[in-house]
CSV table of N, CA and C in Angstrom, one decimal:
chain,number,residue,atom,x,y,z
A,1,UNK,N,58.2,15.8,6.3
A,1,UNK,CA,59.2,16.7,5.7
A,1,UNK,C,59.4,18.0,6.4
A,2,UNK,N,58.2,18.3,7.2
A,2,UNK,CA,58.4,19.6,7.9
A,2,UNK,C,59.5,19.4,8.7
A,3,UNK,N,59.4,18.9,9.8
A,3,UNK,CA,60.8,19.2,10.8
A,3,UNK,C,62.1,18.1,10.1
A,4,UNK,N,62.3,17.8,8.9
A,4,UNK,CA,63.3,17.7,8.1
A,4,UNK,C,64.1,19.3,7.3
A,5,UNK,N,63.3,19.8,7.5
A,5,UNK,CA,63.4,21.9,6.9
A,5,UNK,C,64.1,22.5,8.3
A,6,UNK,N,63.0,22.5,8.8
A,6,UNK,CA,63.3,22.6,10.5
A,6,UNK,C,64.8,22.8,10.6
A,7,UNK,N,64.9,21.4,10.7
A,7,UNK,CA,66.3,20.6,11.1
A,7,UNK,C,67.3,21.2,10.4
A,8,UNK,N,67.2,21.4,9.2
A,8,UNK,CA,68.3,21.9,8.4
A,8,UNK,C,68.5,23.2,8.5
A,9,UNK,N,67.5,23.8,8.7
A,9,UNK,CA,68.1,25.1,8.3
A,9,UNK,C,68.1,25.6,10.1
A,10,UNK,N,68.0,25.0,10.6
A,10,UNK,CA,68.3,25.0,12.8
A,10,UNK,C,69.6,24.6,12.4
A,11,UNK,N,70.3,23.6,11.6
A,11,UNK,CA,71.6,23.3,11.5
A,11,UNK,C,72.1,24.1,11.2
A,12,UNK,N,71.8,24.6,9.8
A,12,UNK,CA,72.5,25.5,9.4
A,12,UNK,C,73.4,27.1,10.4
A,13,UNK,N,72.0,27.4,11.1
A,13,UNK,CA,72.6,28.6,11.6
A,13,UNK,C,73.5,28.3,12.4
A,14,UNK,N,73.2,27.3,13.6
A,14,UNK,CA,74.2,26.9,15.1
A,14,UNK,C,75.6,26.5,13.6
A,15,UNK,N,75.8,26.2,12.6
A,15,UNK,CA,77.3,26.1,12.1
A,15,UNK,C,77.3,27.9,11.7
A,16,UNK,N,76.6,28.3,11.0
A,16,UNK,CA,77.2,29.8,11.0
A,16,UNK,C,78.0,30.3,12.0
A,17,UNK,N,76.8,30.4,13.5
A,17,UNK,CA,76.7,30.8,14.3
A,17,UNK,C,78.4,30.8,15.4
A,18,UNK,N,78.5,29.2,15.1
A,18,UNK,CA,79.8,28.8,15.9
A,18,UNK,C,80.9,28.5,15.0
A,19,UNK,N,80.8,29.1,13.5
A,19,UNK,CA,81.9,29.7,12.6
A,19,UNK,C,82.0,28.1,12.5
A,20,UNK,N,81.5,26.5,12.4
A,20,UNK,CA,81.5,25.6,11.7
A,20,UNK,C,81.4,25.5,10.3
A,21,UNK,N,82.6,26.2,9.4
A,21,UNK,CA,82.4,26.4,8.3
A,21,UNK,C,81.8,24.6,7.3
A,22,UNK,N,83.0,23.4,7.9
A,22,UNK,CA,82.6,22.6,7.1
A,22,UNK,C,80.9,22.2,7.2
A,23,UNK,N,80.2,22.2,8.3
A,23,UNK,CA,78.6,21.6,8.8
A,23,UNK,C,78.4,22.7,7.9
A,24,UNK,N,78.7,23.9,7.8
A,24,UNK,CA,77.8,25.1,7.3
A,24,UNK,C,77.6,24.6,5.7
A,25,UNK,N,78.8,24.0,4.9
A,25,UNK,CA,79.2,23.6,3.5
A,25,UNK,C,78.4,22.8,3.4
A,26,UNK,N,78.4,21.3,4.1
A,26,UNK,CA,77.8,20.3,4.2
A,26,UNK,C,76.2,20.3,4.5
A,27,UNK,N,75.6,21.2,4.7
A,27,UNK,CA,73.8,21.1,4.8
A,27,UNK,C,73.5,22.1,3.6
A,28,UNK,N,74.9,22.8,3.2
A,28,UNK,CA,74.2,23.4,1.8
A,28,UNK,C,74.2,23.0,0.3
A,29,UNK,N,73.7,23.4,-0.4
A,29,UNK,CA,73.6,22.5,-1.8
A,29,UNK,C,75.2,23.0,-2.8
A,30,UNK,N,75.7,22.3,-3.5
A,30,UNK,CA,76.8,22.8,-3.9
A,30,UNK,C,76.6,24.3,-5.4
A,31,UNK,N,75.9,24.1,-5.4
A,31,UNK,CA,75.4,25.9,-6.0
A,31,UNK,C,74.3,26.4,-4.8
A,32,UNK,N,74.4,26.6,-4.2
A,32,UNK,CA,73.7,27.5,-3.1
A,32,UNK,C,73.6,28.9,-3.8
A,33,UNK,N,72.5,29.1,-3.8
A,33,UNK,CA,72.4,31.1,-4.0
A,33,UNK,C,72.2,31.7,-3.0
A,34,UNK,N,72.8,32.5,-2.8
A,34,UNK,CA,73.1,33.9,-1.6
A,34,UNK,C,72.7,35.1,-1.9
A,35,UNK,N,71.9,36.2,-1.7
A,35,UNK,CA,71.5,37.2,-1.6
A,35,UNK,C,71.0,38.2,-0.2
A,36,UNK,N,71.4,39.5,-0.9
A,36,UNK,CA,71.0,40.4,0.2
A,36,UNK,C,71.2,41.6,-0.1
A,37,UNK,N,71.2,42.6,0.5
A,37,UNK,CA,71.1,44.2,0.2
A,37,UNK,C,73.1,44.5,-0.6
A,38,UNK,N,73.8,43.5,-0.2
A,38,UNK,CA,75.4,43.6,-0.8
A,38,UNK,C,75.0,42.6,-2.1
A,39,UNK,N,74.3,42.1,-2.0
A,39,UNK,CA,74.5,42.1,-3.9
A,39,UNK,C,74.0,40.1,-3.5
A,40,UNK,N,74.0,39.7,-4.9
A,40,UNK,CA,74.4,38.4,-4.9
A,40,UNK,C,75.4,37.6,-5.3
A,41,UNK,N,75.6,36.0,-4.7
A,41,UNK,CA,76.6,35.3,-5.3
A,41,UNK,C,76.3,33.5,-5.6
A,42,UNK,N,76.9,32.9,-5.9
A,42,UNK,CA,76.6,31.5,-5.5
A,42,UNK,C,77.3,30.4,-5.1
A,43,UNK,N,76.8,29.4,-5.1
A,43,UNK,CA,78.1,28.8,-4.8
A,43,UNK,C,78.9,28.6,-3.7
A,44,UNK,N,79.5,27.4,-3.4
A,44,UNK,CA,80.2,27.1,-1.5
A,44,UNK,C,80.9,27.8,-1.1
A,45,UNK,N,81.5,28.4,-2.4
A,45,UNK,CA,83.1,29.2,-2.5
A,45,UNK,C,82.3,30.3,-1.9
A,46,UNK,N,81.8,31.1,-2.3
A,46,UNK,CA,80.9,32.1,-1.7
A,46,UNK,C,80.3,32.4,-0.7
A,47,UNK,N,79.6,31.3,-0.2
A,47,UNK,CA,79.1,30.7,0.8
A,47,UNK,C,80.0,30.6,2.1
A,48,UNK,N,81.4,30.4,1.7
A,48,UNK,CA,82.4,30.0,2.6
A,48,UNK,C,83.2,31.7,3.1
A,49,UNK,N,83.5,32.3,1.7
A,49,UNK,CA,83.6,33.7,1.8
A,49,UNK,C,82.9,34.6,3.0
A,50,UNK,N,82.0,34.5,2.4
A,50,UNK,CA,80.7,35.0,3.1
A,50,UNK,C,80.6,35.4,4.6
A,51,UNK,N,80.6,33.5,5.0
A,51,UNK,CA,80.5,32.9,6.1
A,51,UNK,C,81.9,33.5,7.2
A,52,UNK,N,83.3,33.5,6.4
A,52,UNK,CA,84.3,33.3,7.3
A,52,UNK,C,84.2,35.2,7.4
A,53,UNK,N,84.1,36.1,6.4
A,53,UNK,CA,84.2,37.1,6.3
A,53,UNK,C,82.9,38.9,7.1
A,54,UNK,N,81.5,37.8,7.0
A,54,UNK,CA,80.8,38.9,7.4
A,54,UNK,C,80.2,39.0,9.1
A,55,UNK,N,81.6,38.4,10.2
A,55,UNK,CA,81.1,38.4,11.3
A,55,UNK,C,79.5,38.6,11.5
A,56,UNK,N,78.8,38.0,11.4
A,56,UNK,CA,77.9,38.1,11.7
A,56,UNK,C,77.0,36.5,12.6
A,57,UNK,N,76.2,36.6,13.6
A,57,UNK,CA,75.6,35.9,13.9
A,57,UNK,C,74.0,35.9,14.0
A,58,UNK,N,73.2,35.2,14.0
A,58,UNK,CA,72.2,35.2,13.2
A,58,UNK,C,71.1,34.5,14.3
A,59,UNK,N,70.4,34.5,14.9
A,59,UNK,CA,69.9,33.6,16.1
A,59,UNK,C,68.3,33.6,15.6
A,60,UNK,N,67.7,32.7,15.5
A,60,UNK,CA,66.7,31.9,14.5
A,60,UNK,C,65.2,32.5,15.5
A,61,UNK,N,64.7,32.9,15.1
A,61,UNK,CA,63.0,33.1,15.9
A,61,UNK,C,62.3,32.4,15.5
A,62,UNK,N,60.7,33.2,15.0
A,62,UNK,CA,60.2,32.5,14.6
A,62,UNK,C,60.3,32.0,12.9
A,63,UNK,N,59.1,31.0,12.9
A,63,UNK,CA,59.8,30.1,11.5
A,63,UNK,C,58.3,29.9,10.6
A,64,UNK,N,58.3,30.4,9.3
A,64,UNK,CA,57.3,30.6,8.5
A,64,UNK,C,58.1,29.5,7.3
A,65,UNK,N,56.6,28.4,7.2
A,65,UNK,CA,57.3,27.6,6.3
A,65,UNK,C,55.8,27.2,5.2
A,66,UNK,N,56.5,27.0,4.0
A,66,UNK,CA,55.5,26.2,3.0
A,66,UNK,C,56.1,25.8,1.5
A,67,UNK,N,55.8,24.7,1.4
A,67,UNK,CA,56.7,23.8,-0.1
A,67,UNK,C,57.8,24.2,0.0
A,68,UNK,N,58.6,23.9,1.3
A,68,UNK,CA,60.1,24.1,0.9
A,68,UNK,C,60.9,25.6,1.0
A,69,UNK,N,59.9,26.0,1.3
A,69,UNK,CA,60.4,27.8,1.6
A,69,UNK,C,60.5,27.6,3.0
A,70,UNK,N,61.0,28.3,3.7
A,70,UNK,CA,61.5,28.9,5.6
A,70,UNK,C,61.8,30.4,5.2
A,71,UNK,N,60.9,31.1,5.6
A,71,UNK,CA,61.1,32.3,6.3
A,71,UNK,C,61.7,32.1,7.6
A,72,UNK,N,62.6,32.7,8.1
A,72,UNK,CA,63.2,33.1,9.5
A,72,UNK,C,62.9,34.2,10.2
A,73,UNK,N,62.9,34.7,11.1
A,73,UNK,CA,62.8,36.0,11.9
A,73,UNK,C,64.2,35.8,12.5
A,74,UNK,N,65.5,37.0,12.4
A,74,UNK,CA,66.4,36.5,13.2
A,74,UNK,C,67.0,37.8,14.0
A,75,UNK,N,67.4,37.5,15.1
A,75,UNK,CA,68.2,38.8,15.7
A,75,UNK,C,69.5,38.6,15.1
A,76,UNK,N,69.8,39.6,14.2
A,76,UNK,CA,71.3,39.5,13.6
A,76,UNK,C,71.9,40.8,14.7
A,77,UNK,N,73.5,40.1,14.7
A,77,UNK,CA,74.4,41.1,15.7
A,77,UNK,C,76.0,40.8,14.9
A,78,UNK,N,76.6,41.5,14.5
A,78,UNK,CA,77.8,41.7,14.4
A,78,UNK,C,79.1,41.9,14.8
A,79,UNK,N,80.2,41.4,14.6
A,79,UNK,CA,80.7,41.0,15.6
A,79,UNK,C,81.6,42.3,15.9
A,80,UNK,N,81.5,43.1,15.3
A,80,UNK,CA,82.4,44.3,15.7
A,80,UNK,C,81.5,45.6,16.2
A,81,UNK,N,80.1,44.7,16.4
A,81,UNK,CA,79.1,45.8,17.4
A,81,UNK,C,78.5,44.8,18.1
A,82,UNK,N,78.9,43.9,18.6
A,82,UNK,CA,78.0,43.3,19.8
A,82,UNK,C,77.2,43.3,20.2
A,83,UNK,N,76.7,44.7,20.8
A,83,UNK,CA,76.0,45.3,21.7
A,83,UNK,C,74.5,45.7,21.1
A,84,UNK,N,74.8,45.3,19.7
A,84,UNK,CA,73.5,46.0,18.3
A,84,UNK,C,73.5,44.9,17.5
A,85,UNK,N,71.9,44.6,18.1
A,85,UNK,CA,71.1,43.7,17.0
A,85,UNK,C,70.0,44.4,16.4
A,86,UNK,N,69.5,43.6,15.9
A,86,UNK,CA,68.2,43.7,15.0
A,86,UNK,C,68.1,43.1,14.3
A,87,UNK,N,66.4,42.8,14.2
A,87,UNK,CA,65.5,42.1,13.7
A,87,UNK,C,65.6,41.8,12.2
A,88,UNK,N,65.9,41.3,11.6
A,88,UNK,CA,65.8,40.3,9.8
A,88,UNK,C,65.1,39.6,9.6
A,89,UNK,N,65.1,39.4,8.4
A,89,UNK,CA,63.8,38.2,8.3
A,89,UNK,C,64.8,37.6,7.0
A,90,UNK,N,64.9,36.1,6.4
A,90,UNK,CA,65.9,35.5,5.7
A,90,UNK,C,64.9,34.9,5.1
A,91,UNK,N,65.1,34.1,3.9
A,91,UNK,CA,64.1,33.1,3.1
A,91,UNK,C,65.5,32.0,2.8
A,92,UNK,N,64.8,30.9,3.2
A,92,UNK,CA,65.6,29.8,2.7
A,92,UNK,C,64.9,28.7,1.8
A,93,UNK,N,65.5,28.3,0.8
A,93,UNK,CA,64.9,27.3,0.2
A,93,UNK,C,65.6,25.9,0.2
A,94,UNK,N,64.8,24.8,0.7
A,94,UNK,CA,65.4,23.6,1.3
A,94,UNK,C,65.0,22.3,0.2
A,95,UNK,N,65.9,21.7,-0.4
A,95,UNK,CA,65.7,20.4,-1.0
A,95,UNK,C,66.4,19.4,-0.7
A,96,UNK,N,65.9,18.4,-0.6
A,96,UNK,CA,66.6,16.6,0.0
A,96,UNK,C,67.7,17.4,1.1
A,97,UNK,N,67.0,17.9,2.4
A,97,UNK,CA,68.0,18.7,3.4
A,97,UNK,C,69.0,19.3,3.2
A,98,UNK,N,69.2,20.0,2.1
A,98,UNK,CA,70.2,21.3,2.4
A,98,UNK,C,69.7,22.3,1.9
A,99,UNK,N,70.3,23.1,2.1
A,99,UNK,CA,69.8,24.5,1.7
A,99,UNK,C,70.4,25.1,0.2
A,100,UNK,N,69.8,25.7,-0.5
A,100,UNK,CA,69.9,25.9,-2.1
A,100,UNK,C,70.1,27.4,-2.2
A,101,UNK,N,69.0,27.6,-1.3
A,101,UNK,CA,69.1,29.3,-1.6
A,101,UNK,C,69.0,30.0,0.1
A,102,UNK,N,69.3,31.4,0.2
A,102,UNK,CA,69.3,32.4,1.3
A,102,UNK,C,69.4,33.6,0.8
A,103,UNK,N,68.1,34.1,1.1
A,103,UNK,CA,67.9,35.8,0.7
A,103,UNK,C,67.2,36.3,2.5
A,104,UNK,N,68.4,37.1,2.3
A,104,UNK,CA,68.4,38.1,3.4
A,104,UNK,C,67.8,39.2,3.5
A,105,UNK,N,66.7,39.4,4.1
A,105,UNK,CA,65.7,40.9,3.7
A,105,UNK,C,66.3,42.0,4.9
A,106,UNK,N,65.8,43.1,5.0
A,106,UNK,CA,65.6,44.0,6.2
A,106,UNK,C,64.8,44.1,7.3
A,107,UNK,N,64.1,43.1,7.1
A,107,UNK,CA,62.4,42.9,7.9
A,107,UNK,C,62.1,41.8,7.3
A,108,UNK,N,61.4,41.4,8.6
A,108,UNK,CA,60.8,39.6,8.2
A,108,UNK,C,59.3,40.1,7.4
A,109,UNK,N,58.9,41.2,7.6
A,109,UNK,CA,57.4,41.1,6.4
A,109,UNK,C,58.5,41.2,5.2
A,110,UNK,N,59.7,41.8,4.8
A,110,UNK,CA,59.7,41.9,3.6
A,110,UNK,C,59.9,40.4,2.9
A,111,UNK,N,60.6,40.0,4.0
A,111,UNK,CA,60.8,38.4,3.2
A,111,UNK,C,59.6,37.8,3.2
A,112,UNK,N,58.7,37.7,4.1
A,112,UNK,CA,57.3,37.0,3.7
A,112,UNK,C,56.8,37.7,2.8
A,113,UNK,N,56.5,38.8,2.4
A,113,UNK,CA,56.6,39.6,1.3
A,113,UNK,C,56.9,38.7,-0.5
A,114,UNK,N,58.0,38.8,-0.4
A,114,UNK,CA,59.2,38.4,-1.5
A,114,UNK,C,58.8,36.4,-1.3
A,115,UNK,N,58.4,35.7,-0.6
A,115,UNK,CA,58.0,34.4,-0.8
A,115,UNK,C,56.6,34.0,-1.3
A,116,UNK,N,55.6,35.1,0.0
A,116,UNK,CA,54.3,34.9,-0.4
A,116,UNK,C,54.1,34.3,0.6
A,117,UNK,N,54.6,34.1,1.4
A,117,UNK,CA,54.1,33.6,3.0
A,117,UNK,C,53.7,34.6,4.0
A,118,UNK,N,52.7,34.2,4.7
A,118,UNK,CA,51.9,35.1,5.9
A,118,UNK,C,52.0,34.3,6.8
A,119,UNK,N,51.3,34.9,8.2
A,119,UNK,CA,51.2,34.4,9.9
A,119,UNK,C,50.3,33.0,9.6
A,120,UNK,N,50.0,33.0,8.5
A,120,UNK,CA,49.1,31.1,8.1
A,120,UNK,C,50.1,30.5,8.4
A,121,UNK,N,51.3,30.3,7.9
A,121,UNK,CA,52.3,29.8,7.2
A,121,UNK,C,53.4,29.5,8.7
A,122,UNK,N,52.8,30.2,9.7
A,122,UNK,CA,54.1,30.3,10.9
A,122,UNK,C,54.0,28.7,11.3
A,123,UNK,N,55.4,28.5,11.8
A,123,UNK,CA,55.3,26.8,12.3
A,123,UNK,C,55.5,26.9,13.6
A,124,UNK,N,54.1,26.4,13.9
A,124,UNK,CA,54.1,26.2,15.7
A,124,UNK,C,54.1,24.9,16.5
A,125,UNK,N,54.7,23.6,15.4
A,125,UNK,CA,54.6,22.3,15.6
A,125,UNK,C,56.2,21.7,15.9
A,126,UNK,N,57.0,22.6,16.2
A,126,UNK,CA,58.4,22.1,16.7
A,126,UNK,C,58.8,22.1,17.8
């Protein structure tokens, strides 16, 4: 099941990433929950909002995983600052391969923080 999480949520970004909105729909659950420091939403519609609207790209580091949880480490960059990234940390929650939920923190301790995952939990088997 591990690099079945992997897989999905590695899909997931390269469709954010290359604005593949339908693959991005398609590996997520049809109530998907979305959260972050702008509030929450749910849902594909949202999802799709989201996606077409917050220029942003997201490039995947390291990967902290356990029952279904992924923590991410990500360089996030926006697309109307290019030049300026920085470090995020995301929590994703993965069932029968898609993704359910995505909470976006400010820092990857806060999201290991907010799951309960530590450097035990890092996946170094992919």
């Amino acid at each position: 099941m591990r690099i079945s999480e992997i897989a999905t949520i590695l899909a997931w970004h390269d469709a954010l990433n290359s604005s593949d909105i339908d693959t991005l729909l398609a590996v997520s659950s049809d109530d998907i929950e979305l959260g972050g420091s702008e509030g929450a939403a749910q849902g594909l519609t949202a999802l799709r909002e989201w996606a077409e609207s917050s220029g942003l790209t997201l490039v995947p580091g390291r990967m902290f995983m356990h029952d279904g949880v992924v923590v991410v480490e990500e360089q996030a960059t926006r697309a109307d600052k290019p030049d300026v990234s920085r470090t995020v940390g995301t929590a994703f929650r993965v069932v029968n391969d898609q993704v359910t939920a995505v909470f976006r923190h400010d820092t990857l301790e806060s999201a290991l923080e907010a799951t309960d995952l530590t450097e035990k939990d890092l996946v170094t088997d992919i």
